[in-house]
Amino acid sequence: MVLILRNMTKSNLIYLGIAALLLFLPMIITGSTKFMITQIFVFAIFAMSYDLLLGYTGIISFGHAMFFGIGAYSTAIFMDHFDSSLIALFIAILVAVLFAALVSFIVGMLTLRLKTHFYAMLTLAFAGLFLVAAEKMRWLTRGNDGFTIKAPEILRDSTTIYIISLISLVLIFFGLRRLTNSPFGRVLVAIRENEHRTESLGYNVLHYKVLVTVISGVVASLAGVLYILSLRFVNTGVFGTDLTIDVLLMTIIGGVGTLVGPIIGAALIELAHDWISGLANVHWIFERWLILYGIVYILMVIFFPLGIVGTIREKFSGRKKSKNNAKQKAS
Amino acid sequence: MSSLLKLSQVEAHIGQFHILHDISFEVPKGEVTVLLGRNGAGKTTTLRTIMGLNPVYRGSITYNGEQITNLKPHLIANKGIGYVPEDQGVFEDLTVGENLRVAMKREDESTTERLEWILELFPDLKKFWKKPSGQLSGGQKQMLAIARAYVNENDLLLIDEPSKGLAPIVVEKVMETILQMKEKTTIVLVEQNFMMASKIGDQFYIIDDGQTVHNGLMGELREDKALMKKYLGVS
Amino acid sequence: MDLIASLTINGLATGMLIFLLAAGLTLIFGLMSVLNFAHGGLFIWGAYTGVWIYSMSESFFLAIITAIITGLVLGLITERLIIRPVYGNHIQQILITLGFMIVLQELIKVVFGPDIKAVNAPAWLAGNFQVGEITLIKYRLFIIAVGLLVFFTIYLILKKTRIGLIVRAGVMNREMVQTLGINIRFVFMAVFMVGAALAALSGILHAPYSGSIYAEMGLEFSILAFIVVVIGGMGSFTGSLFAALLVGLAQAYMAYYFPALSLAVNMLIMVVVLVFRPQGLFKVKG
């Protein structure tokens, strides 16, 4: 145990410490707060999957909601049409993951060898297609009205879902951290910085990009699965552009290319959702919360493209750098 | 003789790379100044930097005694500098005539005169006036690019490797025309083809690793085998 | 026979509306590599402001003029406030235009209310012609005529005038155009405004065609325009017309025979193009 701890970096210990504290939180909070924090965990996973694309590889997707939606609908449909057993859930997750992987593979193969714009456009179009399909195939999805589902017996307790979501978040966080710090992750960053140079160094850029979109799509679909298990209701909103805007905003506000940033971003956006919907009675403008999001988002992109975590890190390392420079000059 | 263009201690970056460290040279009016140097020494970047296509990080560029450092490309062009890039930059879907029309800011007497003069020099351009320029041969494209840079009231032409990818006989022809243009305009020429450079050039600068390291009259360079070997790999 | 004629005309009319949207998109992209995801926002603003004036003045002509002016003004604002601050950074540009799309869409709901609005064609364009056994709906023919008029006007400008030549040259080689002493930013702003005006025109023409307007239709319709831009070749003006008509016809026929598949079919065409000819049907040479 001591050995493991010694091998941990300081930041990892801090993260684990926070996770441990969060583990005991359900004992002292009420149901609705618990539910909201669970939602934050779910969207944090979703946002991290987006960060892998935008932050680490420089790929822009405008249809990331479709992977989330794939996870959500796979789970809901299996729970609804078959019995709500753990086996059915397991199959649903398997289907979600495979389907998400297949879709991201196809979209990636089609457009990732072209300019960035193509991937953004095609994902927007595909997400539109999924939305239309979900609305039209009423016999399966019941359209925009949606339907409620029964979760497997042992997953009905809100604390259980809270803990499962938290554990998933921690596992996925450390998994993605490991991935982005690995040689594979460094190639991704190299692609983001200069695609041509990475290509000329002998890396098959397309191969890396497609793989990263597949991983990202799969993680997003898992977030969709957890979302449905916690909400136990699904409608076509899971394919909506609002959701893609949400995840974009979470990633950008928190800080692209940091993984921690999107988690913070998810918390902020979810809290803001909660707060703004409470204000809807105060003034009707708050019903149009999306407009506020859009404005914040535009301002972030122009003035703080690095986001909260990125800006803090830059300040921090900037200070370090100038210190180093001073040292070098002195010697 | 007064110098038309002057670069002093110009530094430039492309992305995070430091491409030009210390480029300083002067271009006398009415002469052909040749920039020599190995591949990747920074010759093309130097021309692009003069044209404003690359930002100047430090140092200054003056044209006709006027500061043009870090002006926008179109403002630099309007001061009277014409540019023929390495790949000629011909608008391939446009016809020969349209390529020239894009360049002509005015269709007044002096421009028409210049156009007629250059068309006499390059009769092929007149012949293929209505042909899409993408269908021209390499040499014809080169001539179109030079003509396009010349039609406006430009007193200085920056020409980047006009001999690149052309057959020897075509190179000969391009060279002849540049020699004739010398009468009318000042030229800065980047050239790898030493034979061509030495025939057209009046004076030379050698650029090595982003610095101007040597200069003199073209005639002297032909005699100095050691220098040529050191910087140009020619013997 | 009547059915085929009616579906074809329907398809051509839809195609023309998509073309008006895609034409600006493709030229803006060709000139500056900016893909404007807010283009659909200009479309709905054209529709709403036009319909608003239409309901007050009862003149559809005034409505069209209003839409065009809205487009020009919003185009100017978009270029200045949204595109220019992040000029030269592709990722920021793509991200920011989608954000602006959302703002434009939500702003519609704030200004004009969130409900669907019904719109009827003006009296002089209502009804239909009867040619033999074929029924031709007047308003659809009107859209096709306007589309063709716009196409040929812009085509001639691009072909014959110096400003048109500059735009075409800029699409091929932006840097070279600058070194010929042309302020490409100014040209770009002009093209952006014209593109925005075309999008707004498409919006107001679409309103009586579909019979109703709502804020989300901008994003929905612009997806078709993106598909068209990919099929026609990014940057190709002529390509956008052909691709738009193709998509419009596919849409119309599928909507009749297999309504569930109409978007899917267009996606399929796009996928086929991406696989076999990723540069689009009409490639722009460098």
PDB file of C-alpha atoms in Angstrom, chain A residues 50 54 58-60 62 106 110-111 113-118 120-122 124-129 132 136 192 241-242 244-245 248 252 284-285 287-291 293-295 297-298 300-303 305, chain C residues 29 33-35 37 81-82 85-86 90-100 102-103 105-107 109-111 114 219 222-223 226-227 229-230 234 259-260 262-264 267 270-271 274-276 278-279:
ATOM      1  CA  TYR A  50     -15.135  15.653 -25.810  1.00  0.00           C
ATOM      2  CA  LEU A  54     -11.052  19.035 -29.049  1.00  0.00           C
ATOM      3  CA  GLY A  58      -7.807  19.428 -32.249  1.00  0.00           C
ATOM      4  CA  ILE A  59     -10.845  17.682 -33.752  1.00  0.00           C
ATOM      5  CA  ILE A  60     -14.149  19.550 -33.607  1.00  0.00           C
ATOM      6  CA  PHE A  62     -20.749  19.280 -33.585  1.00  0.00           C
ATOM      7  CA  ILE A 106     -17.434   5.449 -40.155  1.00  0.00           C
ATOM      8  CA  LEU A 110     -14.960   9.500 -44.136  1.00  0.00           C
ATOM      9  CA  THR A 111     -13.776  12.905 -43.032  1.00  0.00           C
ATOM     10  CA  ARG A 113      -8.307  12.869 -43.831  1.00  0.00           C
ATOM     11  CA  LEU A 114      -9.912  16.144 -44.940  1.00  0.00           C
ATOM     12  CA  LYS A 115      -9.894  19.571 -43.320  1.00  0.00           C
ATOM     13  CA  THR A 116     -11.239  20.063 -39.780  1.00  0.00           C
ATOM     14  CA  HIS A 117     -14.435  21.586 -41.159  1.00  0.00           C
ATOM     15  CA  PHE A 118     -15.565  18.311 -42.686  1.00  0.00           C
ATOM     16  CA  ALA A 120     -17.564  19.273 -37.748  1.00  0.00           C
ATOM     17  CA  MET A 121     -20.065  19.357 -40.617  1.00  0.00           C
ATOM     18  CA  LEU A 122     -20.542  15.637 -40.940  1.00  0.00           C
ATOM     19  CA  LEU A 124     -23.620  17.909 -37.210  1.00  0.00           C
ATOM     20  CA  ALA A 125     -25.415  16.220 -40.098  1.00  0.00           C
ATOM     21  CA  PHE A 126     -25.229  12.746 -38.552  1.00  0.00           C
ATOM     22  CA  ALA A 127     -26.535  14.001 -35.235  1.00  0.00           C
ATOM     23  CA  GLY A 128     -29.371  15.636 -37.172  1.00  0.00           C
ATOM     24  CA  LEU A 129     -30.058  12.293 -38.809  1.00  0.00           C
ATOM     25  CA  VAL A 132     -34.878  12.805 -37.044  1.00  0.00           C
ATOM     26  CA  LYS A 136     -39.762   9.299 -36.736  1.00  0.00           C
ATOM     27  CA  ARG A 192      -3.037  19.083 -32.838  1.00  0.00           C
ATOM     28  CA  THR A 241     -27.898  20.375 -30.453  1.00  0.00           C
ATOM     29  CA  ASP A 242     -28.435  21.907 -26.986  1.00  0.00           C
ATOM     30  CA  THR A 244     -23.713  19.359 -27.914  1.00  0.00           C
ATOM     31  CA  ILE A 245     -23.561  23.050 -27.000  1.00  0.00           C
ATOM     32  CA  LEU A 248     -18.763  22.230 -25.817  1.00  0.00           C
ATOM     33  CA  ILE A 252     -14.214  25.169 -23.095  1.00  0.00           C
ATOM     34  CA  TRP A 284     -39.034  35.243 -18.708  1.00  0.00           C
ATOM     35  CA  ILE A 285     -35.598  35.901 -20.223  1.00  0.00           C
ATOM     36  CA  GLU A 287     -36.368  30.610 -20.029  1.00  0.00           C
ATOM     37  CA  ARG A 288     -34.032  31.442 -22.871  1.00  0.00           C
ATOM     38  CA  TRP A 289     -30.999  30.274 -20.946  1.00  0.00           C
ATOM     39  CA  LEU A 290     -29.450  28.965 -24.151  1.00  0.00           C
ATOM     40  CA  ILE A 291     -28.902  32.540 -25.298  1.00  0.00           C
ATOM     41  CA  TYR A 293     -24.891  30.089 -22.765  1.00  0.00           C
ATOM     42  CA  GLY A 294     -24.253  31.109 -26.348  1.00  0.00           C
ATOM     43  CA  ILE A 295     -22.981  34.533 -25.311  1.00  0.00           C
ATOM     44  CA  TYR A 297     -19.483  30.564 -25.007  1.00  0.00           C
ATOM     45  CA  ILE A 298     -18.605  33.183 -27.650  1.00  0.00           C
ATOM     46  CA  MET A 300     -14.922  32.370 -23.762  1.00  0.00           C
ATOM     47  CA  VAL A 301     -13.769  31.407 -27.252  1.00  0.00           C
ATOM     48  CA  ILE A 302     -12.588  34.957 -27.983  1.00  0.00           C
ATOM     49  CA  PHE A 303     -11.105  35.973 -24.655  1.00  0.00           C
ATOM     50  CA  PRO A 305      -9.758  30.054 -25.214  1.00  0.00           C
TER      51      PRO A 305
ATOM     52  CA  PHE C  29     -15.361  29.136 -47.356  1.00  0.00           C
ATOM     53  CA  SER C  33     -11.503  28.936 -45.287  1.00  0.00           C
ATOM     54  CA  VAL C  34     -14.202  30.074 -42.898  1.00  0.00           C
ATOM     55  CA  LEU C  35     -17.090  27.690 -42.572  1.00  0.00           C
ATOM     56  CA  PHE C  37     -22.040  27.559 -38.957  1.00  0.00           C
ATOM     57  CA  LEU C  81     -17.790  40.844 -34.256  1.00  0.00           C
ATOM     58  CA  ILE C  82     -17.581  37.103 -34.620  1.00  0.00           C
ATOM     59  CA  PRO C  85     -11.594  38.583 -33.632  1.00  0.00           C
ATOM     60  CA  VAL C  86     -10.521  34.976 -34.161  1.00  0.00           C
ATOM     61  CA  HIS C  90      -9.537  27.640 -37.556  1.00  0.00           C
ATOM     62  CA  ILE C  91     -10.594  25.885 -34.396  1.00  0.00           C
ATOM     63  CA  GLN C  92     -11.742  29.066 -32.698  1.00  0.00           C
ATOM     64  CA  GLN C  93     -13.537  30.140 -35.869  1.00  0.00           C
ATOM     65  CA  ILE C  94     -15.497  26.930 -36.208  1.00  0.00           C
ATOM     66  CA  LEU C  95     -16.380  26.900 -32.516  1.00  0.00           C
ATOM     67  CA  ILE C  96     -17.477  30.502 -32.414  1.00  0.00           C
ATOM     68  CA  THR C  97     -19.771  30.424 -35.437  1.00  0.00           C
ATOM     69  CA  LEU C  98     -21.833  27.616 -33.929  1.00  0.00           C
ATOM     70  CA  GLY C  99     -22.130  29.653 -30.740  1.00  0.00           C
ATOM     71  CA  PHE C 100     -23.397  32.591 -32.745  1.00  0.00           C
ATOM     72  CA  ILE C 102     -27.400  29.439 -31.164  1.00  0.00           C
ATOM     73  CA  VAL C 103     -27.500  33.095 -30.095  1.00  0.00           C
ATOM     74  CA  GLN C 105     -31.723  31.283 -32.988  1.00  0.00           C
ATOM     75  CA  GLU C 106     -32.602  32.051 -29.376  1.00  0.00           C
ATOM     76  CA  LEU C 107     -32.716  35.765 -30.051  1.00  0.00           C
ATOM     77  CA  LYS C 109     -37.555  33.587 -29.773  1.00  0.00           C
ATOM     78  CA  VAL C 110     -36.884  36.584 -27.547  1.00  0.00           C
ATOM     79  CA  VAL C 111     -37.805  39.135 -30.207  1.00  0.00           C
ATOM     80  CA  PRO C 114     -41.102  31.098 -29.414  1.00  0.00           C
ATOM     81  CA  LEU C 219     -30.143  24.854 -38.176  1.00  0.00           C
ATOM     82  CA  SER C 222     -28.471  24.618 -42.967  1.00  0.00           C
ATOM     83  CA  ILE C 223     -27.606  20.947 -42.523  1.00  0.00           C
ATOM     84  CA  PHE C 226     -23.660  21.784 -45.596  1.00  0.00           C
ATOM     85  CA  ILE C 227     -24.419  18.556 -47.415  1.00  0.00           C
ATOM     86  CA  VAL C 229     -21.374  22.301 -50.055  1.00  0.00           C
ATOM     87  CA  VAL C 230     -19.630  18.977 -49.552  1.00  0.00           C
ATOM     88  CA  MET C 234     -16.187  23.526 -51.102  1.00  0.00           C
ATOM     89  CA  PRO C 259     -40.785  10.079 -46.208  1.00  0.00           C
ATOM     90  CA  ALA C 260     -38.749   8.621 -43.351  1.00  0.00           C
ATOM     91  CA  SER C 262     -35.475  11.847 -47.101  1.00  0.00           C
ATOM     92  CA  LEU C 263     -32.621  13.158 -44.949  1.00  0.00           C
ATOM     93  CA  ALA C 264     -30.938   9.763 -44.996  1.00  0.00           C
ATOM     94  CA  MET C 267     -26.599  11.901 -46.300  1.00  0.00           C
ATOM     95  CA  MET C 270     -22.827  12.942 -49.428  1.00  0.00           C
ATOM     96  CA  VAL C 271     -21.161   9.818 -48.075  1.00  0.00           C
ATOM     97  CA  LEU C 274     -16.866  11.726 -49.712  1.00  0.00           C
ATOM     98  CA  VAL C 275     -15.727   8.204 -50.440  1.00  0.00           C
ATOM     99  CA  PHE C 276     -15.172   8.533 -54.161  1.00  0.00           C
ATOM    100  CA  PRO C 278     -13.766  13.927 -51.388  1.00  0.00           C
ATOM    101  CA  GLN C 279     -12.985  17.232 -53.087  1.00  0.00           C
TER     102      GLN C 279
END
